[in-house]
Short mmCIF file of C-alpha atoms and ligand atoms in Angstrom, two decimals:
data_model
loop_
_atom_site.label_atom_id
_atom_site.label_comp_id
_atom_site.label_asym_id
_atom_site.label_seq_id
_atom_site.Cartn_x
_atom_site.Cartn_y
_atom_site.Cartn_z
CA MET G 1 9.27 4.14 36.66
CA THR G 2 9.08 2.51 32.75
CA ARG G 3 5.85 3.34 30.57
CA THR G 4 3.25 0.88 30.17
CA LEU G 5 1.49 0.94 26.22
CA VAL G 6 -2.04 1.19 27.01
CA LYS G 7 -2.59 -2.15 24.96
CA ASP G 8 -0.46 -3.84 27.49
CA ALA G 9 -2.04 -2.72 30.29
CA LEU G 10 -5.27 -4.09 28.94
CA ALA G 11 -4.24 -7.17 28.36
CA ALA G 12 -3.00 -7.49 31.74
CA ASP G 13 -3.89 -10.86 33.40
CA SER G 14 -3.58 -9.45 37.22
CA PRO G 15 -4.36 -5.84 38.92
CA ARG G 16 -0.76 -4.17 38.98
CA ASP G 17 0.43 -1.84 42.06
CA SER G 18 2.28 0.64 40.59
CA ILE G 19 1.62 1.85 36.35
CA LEU G 20 2.83 3.96 34.11
CA ILE G 21 0.99 5.39 31.26
CA GLN G 22 1.06 7.86 28.64
CA GLY G 23 -0.65 9.06 26.62
CA TRP G 24 -3.52 12.13 24.75
CA VAL G 25 -6.51 12.52 26.22
CA ARG G 26 -9.25 11.63 24.50
CA THR G 27 -12.68 12.37 26.67
CA ARG G 28 -12.82 13.45 30.11
CA ARG G 29 -16.01 13.58 32.12
CA ASP G 30 -16.38 15.11 35.58
CA ALA G 31 -18.03 13.49 38.17
CA LYS G 32 -18.65 15.00 41.52
CA GLU G 33 -15.63 13.21 43.33
CA PHE G 34 -13.82 11.73 40.25
CA SER G 35 -13.00 12.65 36.80
CA PHE G 36 -12.87 10.05 34.09
CA LEU G 37 -10.46 10.24 31.57
CA GLU G 38 -9.94 8.09 28.32
CA VAL G 39 -6.74 8.22 27.20
CA ASN G 40 -5.31 7.01 23.86
CA ASP G 41 -1.32 6.15 22.87
CA GLY G 42 -2.07 5.00 19.45
CA SER G 43 -0.57 1.15 20.71
CA CYS G 44 -4.33 0.45 19.81
CA LEU G 45 -7.61 1.40 19.08
CA ARG G 46 -9.11 1.31 22.09
CA GLY G 47 -8.00 3.42 25.47
CA LEU G 48 -7.59 3.25 29.10
CA GLN G 49 -10.49 4.78 31.44
CA VAL G 50 -8.01 6.37 34.38
CA ILE G 51 -10.01 7.51 37.24
CA VAL G 52 -8.96 11.03 39.17
CA ASP G 53 -9.94 11.27 42.46
CA ALA G 54 -11.04 14.50 43.15
CA ALA G 55 -8.79 14.10 46.44
CA LEU G 56 -5.49 13.98 45.14
CA PRO G 57 -3.59 17.16 44.97
CA ASP G 58 -3.09 16.58 41.71
CA TYR G 59 -6.81 17.45 41.13
CA ALA G 60 -6.42 21.00 40.87
CA HIS G 61 -5.14 21.33 37.15
CA ILE G 62 -7.74 18.24 36.02
CA HIS G 63 -9.14 20.87 33.76
CA ARG G 64 -6.04 20.86 31.74
CA ALA G 65 -6.41 17.79 31.14
CA ALA G 66 -9.14 18.43 28.01
CA THR G 67 -9.20 16.74 24.86
CA GLY G 68 -6.00 16.24 22.77
CA ALA G 69 -3.71 16.84 25.92
CA ALA G 70 -1.14 14.61 26.17
CA VAL G 71 -0.42 13.33 30.07
CA ALA G 72 1.39 10.76 32.14
CA VAL G 73 -0.98 9.66 34.73
CA ARG G 74 0.85 7.18 37.72
CA GLY G 75 -1.09 5.11 39.93
CA ARG G 76 -2.62 1.57 40.48
CA LEU G 77 -4.06 -0.86 37.56
CA VAL G 78 -7.51 -2.11 39.15
CA GLU G 79 -10.20 -3.89 37.58
CA SER G 80 -12.87 -2.69 36.24
CA LYS G 81 -16.77 -1.72 38.08
CA GLY G 82 -17.76 -0.01 34.77
CA ALA G 83 -18.82 -2.00 31.70
CA GLY G 84 -17.31 -2.75 28.86
CA GLN G 85 -13.50 -2.27 30.37
CA LYS G 86 -11.48 -5.60 31.92
CA TRP G 87 -9.07 -2.67 33.70
CA GLU G 88 -8.83 0.68 34.46
CA VAL G 89 -6.51 2.91 36.25
CA ALA G 90 -6.86 4.43 39.79
CA ALA G 91 -4.56 7.56 39.28
CA GLU G 92 -1.94 9.18 41.79
CA THR G 93 -0.39 11.62 39.75
CA LEU G 94 -1.62 13.32 36.85
CA GLU G 95 0.94 15.33 34.93
CA ILE G 96 0.12 17.13 32.10
CA VAL G 97 2.75 16.92 29.85
CA GLY G 98 2.02 18.91 27.05
CA GLU G 99 -1.52 20.91 27.22
CA CYS G 100 -4.10 21.07 24.18
CA PRO G 101 -6.16 24.54 23.64
CA GLY G 102 -10.42 24.06 22.61
CA GLU G 103 -9.41 25.24 18.51
CA TYR G 104 -7.59 21.30 18.19
CA PRO G 105 -9.57 19.91 15.67
CA LEU G 106 -10.29 16.80 16.68
CA GLN G 107 -12.62 17.45 19.39
CA LYS G 108 -15.41 15.19 18.21
CA LYS G 109 -16.45 12.24 16.36
CA GLY G 110 -17.88 12.33 12.96
CA HIS G 111 -15.49 14.74 10.21
CA THR G 112 -15.43 14.21 7.37
CA LEU G 113 -12.66 11.51 5.20
CA GLU G 114 -11.72 15.27 3.25
CA PHE G 115 -11.86 17.14 6.33
CA LEU G 116 -9.24 14.76 7.72
CA ARG G 117 -6.66 14.83 4.87
CA GLU G 118 -6.13 18.44 5.32
CA ILE G 119 -5.17 18.01 8.80
CA ALA G 120 -3.19 14.54 7.87
CA HIS G 121 -0.48 15.76 10.50
CA LEU G 122 -3.04 15.27 13.30
CA ARG G 123 -5.85 12.64 11.80
CA PRO G 124 -3.69 9.34 13.28
CA ARG G 125 -4.73 10.51 16.40
CA SER G 126 -8.39 9.48 15.06
CA ASN G 127 -9.33 6.19 15.72
CA LEU G 128 -9.60 5.57 11.56
CA PHE G 129 -6.65 6.34 10.99
CA GLY G 130 -4.67 4.99 13.90
CA ALA G 131 -6.61 1.83 12.95
CA VAL G 132 -4.91 2.24 9.28
CA PHE G 133 -1.72 2.95 9.85
CA ARG G 134 -1.17 -0.07 12.30
CA VAL G 135 -2.26 -2.59 9.50
CA ARG G 136 0.02 -0.69 7.11
CA SER G 137 2.92 -1.37 9.69
CA ARG G 138 1.76 -5.27 9.79
CA LEU G 139 0.99 -5.47 6.63
CA ALA G 140 4.62 -4.15 5.61
CA TYR G 141 5.95 -6.57 8.48
CA ALA G 142 3.86 -9.60 6.80
CA ILE G 143 5.72 -8.78 2.81
CA HIS G 144 9.19 -9.72 4.61
CA ARG G 145 7.73 -12.50 6.30
CA PHE G 146 6.38 -13.76 3.51
CA PHE G 147 9.30 -13.34 1.57
CA GLN G 148 12.46 -13.92 4.26
CA GLU G 149 10.49 -17.19 5.17
CA LYS G 150 10.75 -18.50 1.34
CA GLY G 151 14.57 -17.81 0.84
CA PHE G 152 13.98 -14.46 -0.96
CA PHE G 153 16.20 -11.87 -0.88
CA TYR G 154 15.62 -8.01 -0.63
CA ILE G 155 17.54 -5.77 -2.68
CA HIS G 156 17.31 -2.02 -2.51
CA THR G 157 16.98 -0.53 -6.16
CA PRO G 158 17.66 2.77 -6.96
CA VAL G 159 14.92 5.86 -6.82
CA VAL G 160 16.75 7.88 -8.88
CA THR G 161 17.05 6.24 -12.67
CA ALA G 162 17.56 6.92 -16.51
CA SER G 163 15.33 3.84 -17.55
CA ASP G 164 11.14 4.42 -18.24
CA CYS G 165 10.16 0.47 -17.00
CA GLU G 166 6.75 0.82 -17.97
CA GLY G 167 7.51 3.10 -21.07
CA ALA G 168 4.47 5.31 -20.25
CA GLY G 169 6.63 8.44 -19.85
CA GLU G 170 5.02 9.51 -16.44
CA MET G 171 8.57 10.04 -14.65
CA PHE G 172 9.05 13.42 -12.25
CA ARG G 173 12.10 14.47 -13.71
CA VAL G 174 15.47 15.19 -11.22
CA THR G 175 17.42 17.38 -11.85
CA THR G 176 20.02 20.63 -10.60
CA LEU G 177 19.46 22.47 -13.43
CA ASP G 178 18.66 26.28 -13.44
CA LEU G 179 15.00 25.96 -15.08
CA ALA G 180 15.31 29.82 -15.36
CA ALA G 181 18.83 29.63 -17.14
CA PRO G 182 19.80 26.15 -18.16
CA PRO G 183 23.13 25.52 -20.12
CA ARG G 184 22.32 25.23 -23.85
CA THR G 185 24.11 23.22 -26.35
CA LYS G 186 25.03 24.61 -29.82
CA GLU G 187 21.62 23.85 -31.10
CA GLY G 188 20.01 25.55 -28.74
CA GLY G 189 18.47 22.40 -26.60
CA VAL G 190 18.75 21.75 -22.71
CA ASP G 191 22.66 20.40 -22.59
CA ASP G 192 21.44 17.63 -20.16
CA ALA G 193 25.18 16.78 -20.17
CA ARG G 194 25.94 19.48 -17.43
CA ASP G 195 23.12 18.15 -15.27
CA PHE G 196 24.05 16.20 -12.23
CA PHE G 197 24.05 12.87 -13.61
CA GLY G 198 25.52 13.52 -17.09
CA LYS G 199 21.72 12.94 -18.23
CA PRO G 200 18.23 13.46 -17.68
CA ALA G 201 17.34 11.06 -14.49
CA PHE G 202 13.65 10.64 -13.02
CA LEU G 203 12.66 9.07 -10.04
CA THR G 204 11.63 5.29 -10.43
CA VAL G 205 8.50 4.35 -11.66
CA SER G 206 9.71 0.71 -10.97
CA GLY G 207 12.67 -1.65 -9.11
CA GLN G 208 11.30 -4.21 -11.59
CA LEU G 209 14.29 -4.16 -14.35
CA GLU G 210 16.95 -3.84 -11.67
CA ALA G 211 15.22 -6.37 -10.11
CA GLU G 212 15.69 -8.67 -12.99
CA THR G 213 19.46 -8.20 -12.55
CA PHE G 214 19.68 -9.47 -9.30
CA ALA G 215 17.23 -12.68 -9.69
CA CYS G 216 19.60 -13.49 -12.01
CA ALA G 217 22.43 -13.79 -9.53
CA LEU G 218 20.43 -14.26 -6.03
CA SER G 219 17.54 -16.25 -8.07
CA ASN G 220 14.39 -15.23 -5.61
CA VAL G 221 14.42 -11.67 -4.94
CA TYR G 222 12.06 -8.64 -4.24
CA THR G 223 11.68 -5.07 -3.57
CA PHE G 224 10.00 -3.03 -1.27
CA GLY G 225 10.10 0.54 -1.97
CA PRO G 226 8.25 3.96 -3.07
CA THR G 227 7.47 4.38 -6.92
CA PHE G 228 6.56 7.51 -8.24
CA ARG G 229 4.39 7.44 -11.63
CA ALA G 230 3.47 11.53 -13.13
CA GLU G 231 0.43 10.34 -14.58
CA ASN G 232 -2.85 13.12 -14.10
CA SER G 233 -5.19 10.67 -13.35
CA ASN G 234 -7.01 11.99 -10.22
CA THR G 235 -8.96 8.69 -8.77
CA SER G 236 -9.34 6.67 -5.83
CA ARG G 237 -7.08 4.14 -6.44
CA HIS G 238 -4.22 6.36 -8.15
CA ALA G 239 -1.48 8.27 -6.19
CA ALA G 240 1.89 10.11 -7.58
CA GLU G 241 3.71 8.30 -5.15
CA PHE G 242 3.19 5.26 -3.81
CA TRP G 243 4.99 1.72 -2.66
CA MET G 244 5.55 -1.09 -4.16
CA ILE G 245 6.35 -4.91 -3.95
CA GLU G 246 8.20 -6.87 -6.55
CA PRO G 247 9.35 -10.01 -6.46
CA GLU G 248 11.10 -11.38 -9.16
CA MET G 249 12.34 -15.47 -10.05
CA ALA G 250 14.76 -17.01 -12.14
CA PHE G 251 14.06 -20.13 -13.60
CA CYS G 252 10.10 -19.16 -12.90
CA ASP G 253 7.94 -18.52 -16.27
CA LEU G 254 4.26 -17.25 -16.13
CA GLN G 255 2.69 -20.19 -14.02
CA GLY G 256 4.84 -19.70 -11.34
CA ASP G 257 4.40 -16.16 -11.00
CA MET G 258 0.64 -16.49 -11.45
CA ASP G 259 0.88 -19.18 -8.73
CA LEU G 260 3.22 -16.90 -6.09
CA ALA G 261 0.93 -13.80 -6.43
CA GLU G 262 -2.27 -15.47 -5.72
CA GLU G 263 -0.22 -17.12 -2.91
CA PHE G 264 1.15 -13.97 -2.01
CA VAL G 265 -2.15 -12.15 -1.74
CA LYS G 266 -3.85 -14.58 0.43
CA ALA G 267 -0.98 -15.26 2.93
CA LEU G 268 -1.28 -11.03 3.74
CA ILE G 269 -5.07 -11.59 4.27
CA THR G 270 -4.73 -14.43 6.50
CA ASP G 271 -1.71 -12.52 8.48
CA VAL G 272 -3.62 -9.34 8.99
CA ARG G 273 -6.98 -11.49 9.90
CA ALA G 274 -4.94 -12.55 12.27
CA ASN G 275 -2.86 -9.82 13.75
CA CYS G 276 -4.84 -6.92 13.67
CA ALA G 277 -8.44 -8.18 14.47
CA GLU G 278 -8.72 -5.12 16.65
CA ASP G 279 -8.48 -2.73 13.86
CA LEU G 280 -9.92 -5.22 11.10
CA ALA G 281 -13.44 -5.24 13.51
CA PHE G 282 -13.51 -1.51 13.42
CA PHE G 283 -13.29 -1.04 9.94
CA ALA G 284 -15.42 -3.72 9.57
CA LYS G 285 -18.06 -2.06 11.87
CA PHE G 286 -17.61 1.77 10.50
CA VAL G 287 -16.12 1.89 7.01
CA ASP G 288 -16.91 -1.48 5.54
CA LYS G 289 -19.87 -3.48 6.71
CA GLU G 290 -19.30 -6.86 3.99
CA LEU G 291 -15.33 -6.54 4.44
CA LEU G 292 -14.54 -9.39 6.77
CA THR G 293 -17.13 -11.68 4.64
CA ARG G 294 -15.11 -10.57 1.41
CA LEU G 295 -11.77 -11.23 3.23
CA ASP G 296 -13.02 -14.75 4.26
CA PHE G 297 -14.30 -15.03 0.78
CA VAL G 298 -11.21 -14.69 -1.39
CA LEU G 299 -9.28 -16.73 1.23
CA GLU G 300 -11.56 -19.81 0.74
CA ARG G 301 -12.10 -20.04 -2.93
CA PRO G 302 -9.70 -20.15 -5.63
CA PHE G 303 -8.73 -17.03 -8.06
CA GLU G 304 -10.16 -17.44 -11.12
CA ARG G 305 -7.41 -17.62 -14.26
CA LEU G 306 -8.65 -16.34 -17.52
CA PRO G 307 -6.35 -15.65 -20.86
CA TYR G 308 -7.43 -12.03 -21.44
CA ASP G 309 -9.10 -13.11 -24.72
CA ASP G 310 -12.16 -14.69 -23.07
CA ALA G 311 -12.40 -11.64 -20.94
CA VAL G 312 -12.85 -9.62 -23.64
CA ASP G 313 -15.62 -12.29 -25.06
CA LEU G 314 -17.31 -12.02 -21.58
CA LEU G 315 -17.46 -7.95 -21.26
CA GLN G 316 -19.09 -8.30 -24.69
CA LYS G 317 -21.05 -10.43 -23.87
CA SER G 318 -22.47 -8.63 -20.32
CA GLY G 319 -25.03 -6.69 -22.30
CA ARG G 320 -24.25 -3.62 -20.01
CA LYS G 321 -22.97 -0.33 -21.26
CA TRP G 322 -19.73 0.18 -20.53
CA GLU G 323 -18.80 3.63 -20.71
CA TYR G 324 -15.53 2.93 -22.33
CA PRO G 325 -16.25 0.41 -25.30
CA VAL G 326 -14.45 -3.27 -25.46
CA GLU G 327 -12.69 -3.82 -27.94
CA ARG G 328 -10.03 -7.07 -28.23
CA GLY G 329 -6.45 -5.02 -28.11
CA GLN G 330 -7.49 -2.50 -26.02
CA ASN G 331 -6.59 -2.48 -21.99
CA LEU G 332 -9.35 -3.21 -19.98
CA GLN G 333 -10.48 -0.31 -18.23
CA ALA G 334 -11.48 -0.34 -14.10
CA GLU G 335 -14.99 -0.73 -14.41
CA HIS G 336 -14.24 -3.65 -16.90
CA GLU G 337 -12.12 -5.15 -14.45
CA ARG G 338 -14.24 -4.43 -11.37
CA TRP G 339 -17.66 -6.48 -13.45
CA LEU G 340 -14.93 -9.34 -14.06
CA THR G 341 -14.39 -9.61 -10.26
CA GLU G 342 -17.38 -8.12 -8.25
CA GLU G 343 -20.16 -9.44 -10.81
CA HIS G 344 -19.56 -12.40 -12.70
CA PHE G 345 -16.81 -14.28 -10.91
CA LYS G 346 -17.72 -12.81 -7.62
CA ARG G 347 -14.10 -13.76 -6.38
CA PRO G 348 -10.15 -12.35 -7.42
CA VAL G 349 -9.44 -12.87 -10.94
CA THR G 350 -6.05 -13.86 -12.79
CA VAL G 351 -5.98 -12.29 -16.40
CA PHE G 352 -3.33 -13.45 -18.46
CA ASN G 353 -1.79 -13.23 -22.14
CA TYR G 354 -2.43 -9.86 -23.00
CA PRO G 355 -2.16 -8.41 -26.33
CA LYS G 356 1.19 -7.69 -27.04
CA ALA G 357 0.80 -3.91 -28.71
CA ILE G 358 -0.41 -2.31 -24.85
CA LYS G 359 2.15 -3.96 -22.79
CA PRO G 360 5.89 -3.23 -22.38
CA PHE G 361 9.25 -4.17 -24.18
CA TYR G 362 10.41 -6.30 -21.28
CA MET G 363 7.06 -8.50 -21.18
CA ARG G 364 8.08 -12.31 -22.98
CA ALA G 365 6.03 -12.92 -26.15
CA ASN G 366 3.86 -15.65 -26.70
CA ASP G 367 4.25 -18.06 -29.73
CA ASP G 368 1.21 -16.75 -31.71
CA GLY G 369 2.82 -13.43 -32.12
CA ARG G 370 0.16 -11.63 -31.01
CA THR G 371 0.27 -11.87 -26.68
CA VAL G 372 2.33 -11.42 -24.23
CA ALA G 373 2.83 -13.80 -20.43
CA ALA G 374 1.49 -10.61 -18.89
CA MET G 375 -1.33 -11.22 -16.12
CA ASP G 376 -2.94 -8.92 -13.58
CA VAL G 377 -5.17 -10.13 -10.14
CA LEU G 378 -8.19 -8.31 -9.88
CA VAL G 379 -10.28 -8.42 -6.89
CA PRO G 380 -13.31 -7.10 -5.61
CA GLY G 381 -13.78 -3.42 -4.86
CA ILE G 382 -9.89 -2.32 -6.24
CA GLY G 383 -10.05 -4.03 -9.78
CA GLU G 384 -6.34 -4.21 -10.30
CA ILE G 385 -4.06 -5.20 -7.45
CA VAL G 386 -1.10 -6.60 -9.11
CA GLY G 387 0.48 -6.76 -12.50
CA GLY G 388 3.17 -8.83 -13.81
CA SER G 389 4.75 -11.13 -16.05
CA GLN G 390 7.53 -13.21 -17.60
CA ARG G 391 10.57 -11.42 -19.20
CA GLU G 392 11.46 -11.63 -22.58
CA GLU G 393 14.87 -13.80 -22.37
CA ARG G 394 15.22 -14.30 -25.48
CA LEU G 395 18.58 -11.63 -26.75
CA ASP G 396 17.31 -11.39 -30.53
CA VAL G 397 13.03 -10.97 -29.45
CA LEU G 398 14.44 -8.75 -26.82
CA ARG G 399 16.21 -6.49 -29.68
CA GLU G 400 12.83 -6.17 -31.37
CA ASN G 401 10.91 -5.77 -29.12
CA LEU G 402 13.28 -2.68 -27.86
CA ALA G 403 13.53 -1.52 -31.44
CA ALA G 404 9.27 -1.72 -31.63
CA HIS G 405 9.05 0.37 -28.54
CA LYS G 406 11.66 3.33 -29.67
CA LEU G 407 14.29 2.00 -27.46
CA SER G 408 17.84 2.38 -27.33
CA GLU G 409 20.05 -0.64 -26.85
CA LYS G 410 22.56 1.65 -26.27
CA ASP G 411 20.76 2.96 -22.82
CA TYR G 412 19.29 -0.63 -22.07
CA TRP G 413 23.36 -2.68 -22.23
CA TRP G 414 23.69 -3.98 -19.21
CA TYR G 415 19.40 -5.13 -19.42
CA ALA G 416 20.35 -6.52 -22.75
CA ASP G 417 23.57 -8.29 -21.09
CA LEU G 418 21.39 -10.25 -18.94
CA ARG G 419 20.28 -12.11 -21.58
CA ARG G 420 23.98 -12.19 -23.14
CA PHE G 421 25.45 -13.96 -20.02
CA GLY G 422 23.60 -17.21 -19.19
CA THR G 423 20.44 -16.03 -19.64
CA VAL G 424 17.00 -18.16 -18.06
CA PRO G 425 13.58 -17.97 -17.65
CA HIS G 426 12.20 -15.35 -15.39
CA ALA G 427 9.30 -13.70 -14.20
CA GLY G 428 8.00 -11.63 -11.28
CA PHE G 429 5.04 -8.92 -10.56
CA GLY G 430 4.18 -5.77 -8.74
CA LEU G 431 1.39 -5.67 -6.04
CA GLY G 432 0.55 -2.16 -5.12
CA PHE G 433 1.10 -2.06 -1.55
CA GLU G 434 -1.51 1.11 -1.06
CA ARG G 435 -4.20 -0.93 -3.05
CA MET G 436 -3.62 -3.94 -1.01
CA LEU G 437 -4.42 -2.15 2.17
CA MET G 438 -7.76 -0.73 1.32
CA PHE G 439 -8.30 -3.95 0.37
CA VAL G 440 -7.97 -5.71 3.90
CA SER G 441 -9.15 -2.22 5.21
CA GLY G 442 -12.25 -1.59 3.26
CA VAL G 443 -11.09 2.52 2.88
CA ALA G 444 -12.28 3.93 -0.43
CA ASN G 445 -9.60 6.46 -1.61
CA ILE G 446 -6.24 5.86 -1.43
CA ARG G 447 -5.18 9.44 0.17
CA ASP G 448 -6.64 7.27 3.06
CA VAL G 449 -4.34 4.66 3.13
CA ILE G 450 -0.72 7.18 3.00
CA PRO G 451 0.42 9.20 5.65
CA PHE G 452 1.23 11.70 3.31
CA ALA G 453 -0.78 11.49 -0.33
CA ARG G 454 1.11 12.94 -2.91
CA THR G 455 -1.41 13.42 -6.11
CA PRO G 456 -1.91 16.29 -8.24
CA GLY G 457 -2.29 19.29 -6.97
CA SER G 458 -0.80 18.15 -4.05
CA ALA G 459 2.01 17.80 -1.53
CA GLU G 460 1.41 19.36 1.27
CA PHE G 461 3.28 18.22 4.20
O1 4AD P 1 1.07 -2.70 -13.30
P1 4AD P 1 2.49 -2.21 -12.70
O2 4AD P 1 2.18 -0.65 -13.78
O3 4AD P 1 3.70 -3.33 -12.71
C1 4AD P 1 4.76 -3.05 -13.09
O4 4AD P 1 4.91 -1.74 -12.45
C2 4AD P 1 5.67 -3.77 -13.34
N1 4AD P 1 6.98 -3.28 -13.09
C3 4AD P 1 5.61 -4.66 -12.05
C4 4AD P 1 6.27 -6.20 -11.85
O5 4AD P 1 6.14 -6.64 -13.17
N2 4AD P 1 7.18 -5.92 -11.78
O6 4AD P 1 2.01 -1.99 -11.84
C5 4AD P 1 1.93 -2.58 -10.54
C6 4AD P 1 0.93 -2.50 -9.53
C7 4AD P 1 -0.42 -2.54 -9.83
O7 4AD P 1 -1.04 -3.84 -10.57
C8 4AD P 1 -1.23 -1.33 -8.99
O8 4AD P 1 -1.78 -2.17 -7.81
C9 4AD P 1 0.31 -0.27 -8.55
O9 4AD P 1 1.28 -1.14 -8.64
N3 4AD P 1 0.27 0.91 -8.88
C10 4AD P 1 -0.10 2.04 -8.20
N4 4AD P 1 -0.50 2.42 -7.45
C11 4AD P 1 -1.31 3.55 -6.96
N5 4AD P 1 -1.15 4.30 -7.72
C12 4AD P 1 -0.68 3.80 -8.85
N6 4AD P 1 -0.53 5.38 -9.58
C13 4AD P 1 -0.38 2.69 -9.33
N7 4AD P 1 0.04 2.26 -10.33
C14 4AD P 1 0.46 0.75 -9.89
MG1 MG P 2 -0.62 -2.66 -14.75
#
């Protein structure tokens, strides 16, 4: 007999004479002549009620159907007499597939998120984390759908790389050298030439540079993969390993880039709203009461577009006391970003034309000589969710930028080649996958939207 998922059983349109349900017992309640099991198999938020008649031969081992135990139930799908559910299963056989002793940590509700992080291997069996990871899966699918339907090609950029795209020096080194006794050069330094790749190699911080090479061939492409940052910031929005979506478009400028980023964010909200309604309703009830209003609000109103200079003026005139002062030429801090989107405009804000001095080498210089064609999308509750730019396509300007960032054209010869051979205006952006998931779920900490979070001092599991 083939298994029916709880999700499909709950959506049945007629009773069934014979059904097989496999899952984990959430609760058991014993009455005189029956026991009631709530069985959840993760296919959806809700569990299915199973009635086990005390007259059944299998009833002898009902006590083994404890919370957390894996069970297989064969029986009839019948209309439920109880309130709150349409269908239930009248068991004919009950098999205990895997017992679960009393020390199972998910016995009762009301564990803290901090505690659940310590049992990240079990937390997907809780309501909250089941919902988070179902939505995560749907969001990934929606991302591929969005780009595939627009004719973008999915490019697998390398995880191991020698270049520091963002230039922030926050890379994890990948090496097979013996750290206790590395080979030495004549001068006494570590001989990187004898490392596995013949030079220093790192985990990538972004697939952008390689995606650019493909955009300059296939026109519209995107990457979607893990990225790594060795930044020692212990915040609720930073992880050392996170997933990023990076579209890159040839024959595109900053306007087109912002248009796509805003359309993309809206399309993802629309998709999840339509396809994860039950899980979102759960978040709205238990995690963030404002969630659905905020999502709909974002869908209904256009994003505010604001040059960086104007953002600085607004922040300086706000009359607020900032932890970090607002100064023209400096990066905006999370508190500034959040004020703009949450308090001032009360909608997503796209800030563009940032100071050249605080941005990476690849961004296109504006004619003012002071700013670059960069943009960040800021959303309520999160701050920066997207960062992108038009890329410098002029070889001479790129060379100046490389020099200004103390980067060697020798190392970026292939990147410069794109500007030598049929160069073209192009642009792209990166959307932080976990930040988007935080936004659509209302979950406040990035550690709670990644299956196994990697943060400073923590790589358990
Ligand atoms: O702004 P970032 O650093 O931009 C880039 O990496 C560009 N190369 C993207 C591009 O133009 N193709 O990162 C992009 C996004 C951020 O807006 C944020 O959402 C997310 O990636 N992000 C992080 N998410 C979680 N943990 C971190 N440590 C993150 N750093 C960036
Ligand atoms: Mg950024």
